[in-house]
């Protein structure tokens, strides 16, 4: 694990263009009224896959392979690199969402104008769930056979995004058919905060498990 952390840090130093840090500012779009928050959450997906392509094109992992480093650590380092970006992005998005709850708009606040689910703690739990599914599906397909091509990367992203949107779709359906879940996903306040935090913590664990298992499957897929 220590080696994977070192490799992830190396990727931030070698394969994270400073200009790309501006992608984190995309999380500020939660301040825009009448905008789907789930779309904002998924803005980070393409930059992550672009960085994977950047690593592939610059053959960074080939350099690591020349060192006394296990292939599993090289893949885990790249996965950890992506997971860190996801966590940074969702953390910034949560900060901007909290700010939006204090900005007046149309008789309420910007936080209550979102199209679809509001940025409650439960929403961020769903986002964690979606990221976990994305990592679980994307990583094994991308690394399968050891040599990922641009076309395979595109296919893996499409499949992973479709799968990762299912938890959000399920939550929206629950909000439509159940008044309880509508309150949990759309309301703010002490009456629902307990359930929202439970969902946040539970799905944050799903994110961690999906990312870890996705990395395990990616290592196995590499040798197929």
mmCIF file of C-alpha atoms in Angstrom:
data_model
loop_
_atom_site.group_PDB
_atom_site.id
_atom_site.type_symbol
_atom_site.label_atom_id
_atom_site.label_comp_id
_atom_site.label_asym_id
_atom_site.label_seq_id
_atom_site.Cartn_x
_atom_site.Cartn_y
_atom_site.Cartn_z
ATOM 1 C CA UNK A 1 0.000 0.000 0.000
ATOM 2 C CA UNK A 2 2.886 2.356 0.768
ATOM 3 C CA UNK A 3 4.244 1.859 -2.738
ATOM 4 C CA UNK A 4 0.804 2.541 -4.256
ATOM 5 C CA UNK A 5 0.653 5.809 -2.306
ATOM 6 C CA UNK A 6 4.086 6.810 -3.596
ATOM 7 C CA UNK A 7 3.038 6.026 -7.173
ATOM 8 C CA UNK A 8 -0.181 8.041 -6.766
ATOM 9 C CA UNK A 9 1.887 10.991 -5.540
ATOM 10 C CA UNK A 10 4.174 10.561 -8.550
ATOM 11 C CA UNK A 11 1.149 10.697 -10.864
ATOM 12 C CA UNK A 12 0.056 13.972 -9.278
ATOM 13 C CA UNK A 13 3.545 15.337 -9.883
ATOM 14 C CA UNK A 14 4.028 13.949 -13.407
ATOM 15 C CA UNK A 15 0.597 13.449 -14.930
ATOM 16 C CA UNK A 16 -1.616 16.150 -13.474
ATOM 17 C CA UNK A 17 -1.253 19.314 -15.606
ATOM 18 C CA UNK A 18 -1.695 22.386 -13.430
ATOM 19 C CA UNK A 19 -4.231 23.780 -15.889
ATOM 20 C CA UNK A 20 -6.399 20.732 -15.303
ATOM 21 C CA UNK A 21 -6.814 21.783 -11.674
ATOM 22 C CA UNK A 22 -9.411 24.187 -13.038
ATOM 23 C CA UNK A 23 -11.708 21.181 -13.413
ATOM 24 C CA UNK A 24 -12.242 21.332 -9.669
ATOM 25 C CA UNK A 25 -13.935 24.687 -10.193
ATOM 26 C CA UNK A 26 -16.635 22.869 -12.158
ATOM 27 C CA UNK A 27 -17.962 21.816 -8.764
ATOM 28 C CA UNK A 28 -18.954 25.464 -8.227
ATOM 29 C CA UNK A 29 -21.758 25.021 -10.772
ATOM 30 C CA UNK A 30 -23.912 23.843 -7.844
ATOM 31 C CA UNK A 31 -24.227 27.594 -7.209
ATOM 32 C CA UNK A 32 -26.204 27.903 -10.449
ATOM 33 C CA UNK A 33 -29.962 27.935 -9.858
ATOM 34 C CA UNK A 34 -32.252 25.465 -11.633
ATOM 35 C CA UNK A 35 -29.445 23.087 -12.638
ATOM 36 C CA UNK A 36 -29.259 19.270 -12.194
ATOM 37 C CA UNK A 37 -26.781 18.604 -9.391
ATOM 38 C CA UNK A 38 -26.081 15.062 -10.557
ATOM 39 C CA UNK A 39 -24.711 16.487 -13.822
ATOM 40 C CA UNK A 40 -22.274 18.612 -11.820
ATOM 41 C CA UNK A 41 -21.189 15.516 -9.897
ATOM 42 C CA UNK A 42 -20.282 13.717 -13.129
ATOM 43 C CA UNK A 43 -18.230 16.529 -14.644
ATOM 44 C CA UNK A 44 -15.166 14.964 -12.995
ATOM 45 C CA UNK A 45 -15.463 11.661 -14.872
ATOM 46 C CA UNK A 46 -14.070 12.766 -18.246
ATOM 47 C CA UNK A 47 -11.022 14.549 -16.768
ATOM 48 C CA UNK A 48 -10.192 11.380 -14.821
ATOM 49 C CA UNK A 49 -10.369 9.200 -17.918
ATOM 50 C CA UNK A 50 -8.364 11.821 -19.829
ATOM 51 C CA UNK A 51 -5.654 11.570 -17.174
ATOM 52 C CA UNK A 52 -5.628 7.785 -17.582
ATOM 53 C CA UNK A 53 -5.085 8.371 -21.293
ATOM 54 C CA UNK A 54 -2.342 10.876 -20.473
ATOM 55 C CA UNK A 55 -0.590 8.222 -18.382
ATOM 56 C CA UNK A 56 -0.964 5.687 -21.205
ATOM 57 C CA UNK A 57 0.352 8.027 -23.896
ATOM 58 C CA UNK A 58 3.362 9.114 -21.844
ATOM 59 C CA UNK A 59 4.091 5.504 -20.876
ATOM 60 C CA UNK A 60 4.563 6.447 -17.239
ATOM 61 C CA UNK A 61 3.629 2.965 -16.058
ATOM 62 C CA UNK A 62 6.297 1.498 -18.345
ATOM 63 C CA UNK A 63 8.849 3.583 -16.453
ATOM 64 C CA UNK A 64 7.512 2.272 -13.134
ATOM 65 C CA UNK A 65 7.675 -1.281 -14.531
ATOM 66 C CA UNK A 66 11.417 -0.877 -15.056
ATOM 67 C CA UNK A 67 11.757 -0.332 -11.310
ATOM 68 C CA UNK A 68 11.475 -3.055 -8.640
ATOM 69 C CA UNK A 69 7.750 -2.397 -8.315
ATOM 70 C CA UNK A 70 4.923 -4.930 -8.489
ATOM 71 C CA UNK A 71 2.394 -4.555 -11.283
ATOM 72 C CA UNK A 72 -0.368 -4.601 -8.681
ATOM 73 C CA UNK A 73 1.156 -1.573 -6.958
ATOM 74 C CA UNK A 74 1.404 0.273 -10.282
ATOM 75 C CA UNK A 75 -2.297 -0.286 -10.980
ATOM 76 C CA UNK A 76 -3.280 0.470 -7.382
ATOM 77 C CA UNK A 77 -1.313 3.706 -7.552
ATOM 78 C CA UNK A 78 -3.220 4.780 -10.644
ATOM 79 C CA UNK A 79 -6.530 3.837 -8.989
ATOM 80 C CA UNK A 80 -5.610 5.774 -5.852
ATOM 81 C CA UNK A 81 -4.738 8.737 -8.073
ATOM 82 C CA UNK A 82 -8.272 8.683 -9.531
ATOM 83 C CA UNK A 83 -9.949 8.121 -6.153
ATOM 84 C CA UNK A 84 -8.158 11.119 -4.655
ATOM 85 C CA UNK A 85 -9.418 13.308 -7.505
ATOM 86 C CA UNK A 86 -12.969 12.059 -6.943
ATOM 87 C CA UNK A 87 -12.804 12.775 -3.211
ATOM 88 C CA UNK A 88 -11.355 16.256 -3.736
ATOM 89 C CA UNK A 89 -14.037 17.067 -6.290
ATOM 90 C CA UNK A 90 -16.977 15.881 -4.199
ATOM 91 C CA UNK A 91 -15.578 17.673 -1.132
ATOM 92 C CA UNK A 92 -15.397 20.966 -3.027
ATOM 93 C CA UNK A 93 -18.862 20.359 -4.418
ATOM 94 C CA UNK A 94 -20.164 19.887 -0.863
ATOM 95 C CA UNK A 95 -18.562 23.174 0.202
ATOM 96 C CA UNK A 96 -20.181 25.080 -2.653
ATOM 97 C CA UNK A 97 -23.503 23.336 -1.974
ATOM 98 C CA UNK A 98 -23.348 24.505 1.644
ATOM 99 C CA UNK A 99 -22.713 28.057 0.441
ATOM 100 C CA UNK A 100 -25.692 27.839 -1.922
ATOM 101 C CA UNK A 101 -27.967 27.173 1.051
ATOM 102 C CA UNK A 102 -27.293 30.740 2.232
ATOM 103 C CA UNK A 103 -27.745 32.544 -1.095
ATOM 104 C CA UNK A 104 -31.307 33.889 -1.522
ATOM 105 C CA UNK A 105 -33.076 33.191 -4.788
ATOM 106 C CA UNK A 106 -36.716 33.533 -5.827
ATOM 107 C CA UNK A 107 -38.085 33.592 -2.310
ATOM 108 C CA UNK A 108 -35.956 30.673 -1.132
ATOM 109 C CA UNK A 109 -32.282 29.750 -1.602
ATOM 110 C CA UNK A 110 -30.268 28.431 -4.540
ATOM 111 C CA UNK A 111 -29.971 25.072 -2.757
ATOM 112 C CA UNK A 112 -33.709 24.455 -3.144
ATOM 113 C CA UNK A 113 -33.852 25.276 -6.867
ATOM 114 C CA UNK A 114 -31.948 22.286 -8.190
ATOM 115 C CA UNK A 115 -33.500 20.175 -10.916
ATOM 116 C CA UNK A 116 -33.899 16.743 -9.385
ATOM 117 C CA UNK A 117 -32.437 15.801 -6.044
ATOM 118 C CA UNK A 118 -31.203 18.626 -3.808
ATOM 119 C CA UNK A 119 -27.659 18.676 -2.405
ATOM 120 C CA UNK A 120 -28.546 17.049 0.900
ATOM 121 C CA UNK A 121 -26.137 14.706 2.712
ATOM 122 C CA UNK A 122 -28.181 11.861 1.232
ATOM 123 C CA UNK A 123 -27.488 13.200 -2.267
ATOM 124 C CA UNK A 124 -23.747 13.090 -1.626
ATOM 125 C CA UNK A 125 -24.181 9.547 -0.350
ATOM 126 C CA UNK A 126 -25.765 8.662 -3.693
ATOM 127 C CA UNK A 127 -22.883 10.372 -5.496
ATOM 128 C CA UNK A 128 -20.385 8.298 -3.497
ATOM 129 C CA UNK A 129 -22.383 5.198 -4.439
ATOM 130 C CA UNK A 130 -22.281 6.216 -8.115
ATOM 131 C CA UNK A 131 -18.518 6.833 -8.009
ATOM 132 C CA UNK A 132 -18.015 3.442 -6.367
ATOM 133 C CA UNK A 133 -19.998 1.723 -9.134
ATOM 134 C CA UNK A 134 -18.069 3.698 -11.754
ATOM 135 C CA UNK A 135 -14.719 2.561 -10.348
ATOM 136 C CA UNK A 136 -15.915 -1.029 -10.010
ATOM 137 C CA UNK A 137 -17.054 -1.214 -13.637
ATOM 138 C CA UNK A 138 -14.525 1.060 -15.372
ATOM 139 C CA UNK A 139 -11.252 -0.216 -13.929
ATOM 140 C CA UNK A 140 -11.415 -3.941 -14.874
ATOM 141 C CA UNK A 141 -12.540 -3.122 -18.428
ATOM 142 C CA UNK A 142 -9.900 -0.435 -18.889
ATOM 143 C CA UNK A 143 -6.976 -2.566 -17.652
ATOM 144 C CA UNK A 144 -8.090 -5.843 -19.232
ATOM 145 C CA UNK A 145 -5.261 -7.525 -21.122
ATOM 146 C CA UNK A 146 -2.657 -5.007 -20.049
ATOM 147 C CA UNK A 147 -2.870 -2.698 -23.044
ATOM 148 C CA UNK A 148 -5.766 -0.264 -23.089
ATOM 149 C CA UNK A 149 -6.569 1.438 -26.372
ATOM 150 C CA UNK A 150 -8.443 4.747 -26.772
ATOM 151 C CA UNK A 151 -11.454 2.864 -28.161
ATOM 152 C CA UNK A 152 -11.566 0.512 -25.171
ATOM 153 C CA UNK A 153 -11.203 3.474 -22.831
ATOM 154 C CA UNK A 154 -14.214 5.121 -24.472
ATOM 155 C CA UNK A 155 -16.296 1.948 -24.268
ATOM 156 C CA UNK A 156 -15.343 1.397 -20.630
ATOM 157 C CA UNK A 157 -16.325 4.972 -19.743
ATOM 158 C CA UNK A 158 -19.702 4.689 -21.461
ATOM 159 C CA UNK A 159 -20.548 1.387 -19.783
ATOM 160 C CA UNK A 160 -19.337 2.621 -16.386
ATOM 161 C CA UNK A 161 -21.262 5.904 -16.572
ATOM 162 C CA UNK A 162 -24.503 4.136 -17.516
ATOM 163 C CA UNK A 163 -24.084 1.696 -14.620
ATOM 164 C CA UNK A 164 -23.125 4.433 -12.152
ATOM 165 C CA UNK A 165 -26.254 6.454 -12.947
ATOM 166 C CA UNK A 166 -28.506 3.595 -11.828
ATOM 167 C CA UNK A 167 -28.233 4.381 -8.076
ATOM 168 C CA UNK A 168 -29.289 7.969 -8.727
ATOM 169 C CA UNK A 169 -32.154 6.865 -10.956
ATOM 170 C CA UNK A 170 -33.280 4.450 -8.258
ATOM 171 C CA UNK A 171 -33.178 7.194 -5.621
ATOM 172 C CA UNK A 172 -35.242 9.532 -7.796
ATOM 173 C CA UNK A 173 -37.833 6.793 -8.345
ATOM 174 C CA UNK A 174 -38.023 6.190 -4.603
ATOM 175 C CA UNK A 175 -38.550 9.926 -4.066
ATOM 176 C CA UNK A 176 -41.481 9.839 -6.501
ATOM 177 C CA UNK A 177 -43.239 6.799 -5.049
ATOM 178 C CA UNK A 178 -42.480 7.317 -1.353
ATOM 179 C CA UNK A 179 -43.167 10.510 0.656
ATOM 180 C CA UNK A 180 -40.553 9.363 3.180
ATOM 181 C CA UNK A 181 -37.751 9.196 0.619
ATOM 182 C CA UNK A 182 -38.943 12.435 -0.970
ATOM 183 C CA UNK A 183 -38.393 14.159 2.383
ATOM 184 C CA UNK A 184 -34.991 12.491 2.820
ATOM 185 C CA UNK A 185 -33.705 13.395 -0.663
ATOM 186 C CA UNK A 186 -35.347 16.787 -1.102
ATOM 187 C CA UNK A 187 -35.640 18.305 2.379
ATOM 188 C CA UNK A 188 -33.302 20.063 4.772
ATOM 189 C CA UNK A 189 -33.670 20.129 8.548
ATOM 190 C CA UNK A 190 -33.438 18.213 11.791
ATOM 191 C CA UNK A 191 -36.337 15.885 10.946
ATOM 192 C CA UNK A 192 -34.394 14.155 8.158
ATOM 193 C CA UNK A 193 -30.730 14.845 8.901
ATOM 194 C CA UNK A 194 -30.308 11.579 10.801
ATOM 195 C CA UNK A 195 -31.439 9.439 7.853
ATOM 196 C CA UNK A 196 -29.417 11.567 5.452
ATOM 197 C CA UNK A 197 -26.235 11.011 7.435
ATOM 198 C CA UNK A 198 -26.910 7.273 7.596
ATOM 199 C CA UNK A 199 -27.213 7.174 3.803
ATOM 200 C CA UNK A 200 -24.066 9.293 3.416
ATOM 201 C CA UNK A 201 -21.957 7.069 5.676
ATOM 202 C CA UNK A 202 -23.358 3.822 4.263
ATOM 203 C CA UNK A 203 -22.721 4.788 0.650
ATOM 204 C CA UNK A 204 -19.315 6.287 1.410
ATOM 205 C CA UNK A 205 -18.407 2.772 2.571
ATOM 206 C CA UNK A 206 -19.838 1.403 -0.683
ATOM 207 C CA UNK A 207 -17.586 3.850 -2.549
ATOM 208 C CA UNK A 208 -14.549 2.600 -0.649
ATOM 209 C CA UNK A 209 -15.487 -1.051 -1.200
ATOM 210 C CA UNK A 210 -16.251 -0.531 -4.895
ATOM 211 C CA UNK A 211 -12.936 1.259 -5.448
ATOM 212 C CA UNK A 212 -10.912 -1.395 -3.604
ATOM 213 C CA UNK A 213 -12.633 -4.304 -5.320
ATOM 214 C CA UNK A 214 -12.400 -2.509 -8.659
ATOM 215 C CA UNK A 215 -8.631 -2.253 -8.164
ATOM 216 C CA UNK A 216 -8.446 -5.959 -7.294
ATOM 217 C CA UNK A 217 -10.401 -6.896 -10.414
ATOM 218 C CA UNK A 218 -8.260 -4.510 -12.501
ATOM 219 C CA UNK A 219 -5.078 -6.307 -11.424
ATOM 220 C CA UNK A 220 -6.626 -9.684 -12.297
ATOM 221 C CA UNK A 221 -7.947 -8.358 -15.607
ATOM 222 C CA UNK A 222 -4.508 -7.025 -16.514
ATOM 223 C CA UNK A 223 -3.146 -10.549 -16.818
ATOM 224 C CA UNK A 224 -6.058 -11.886 -18.932
#
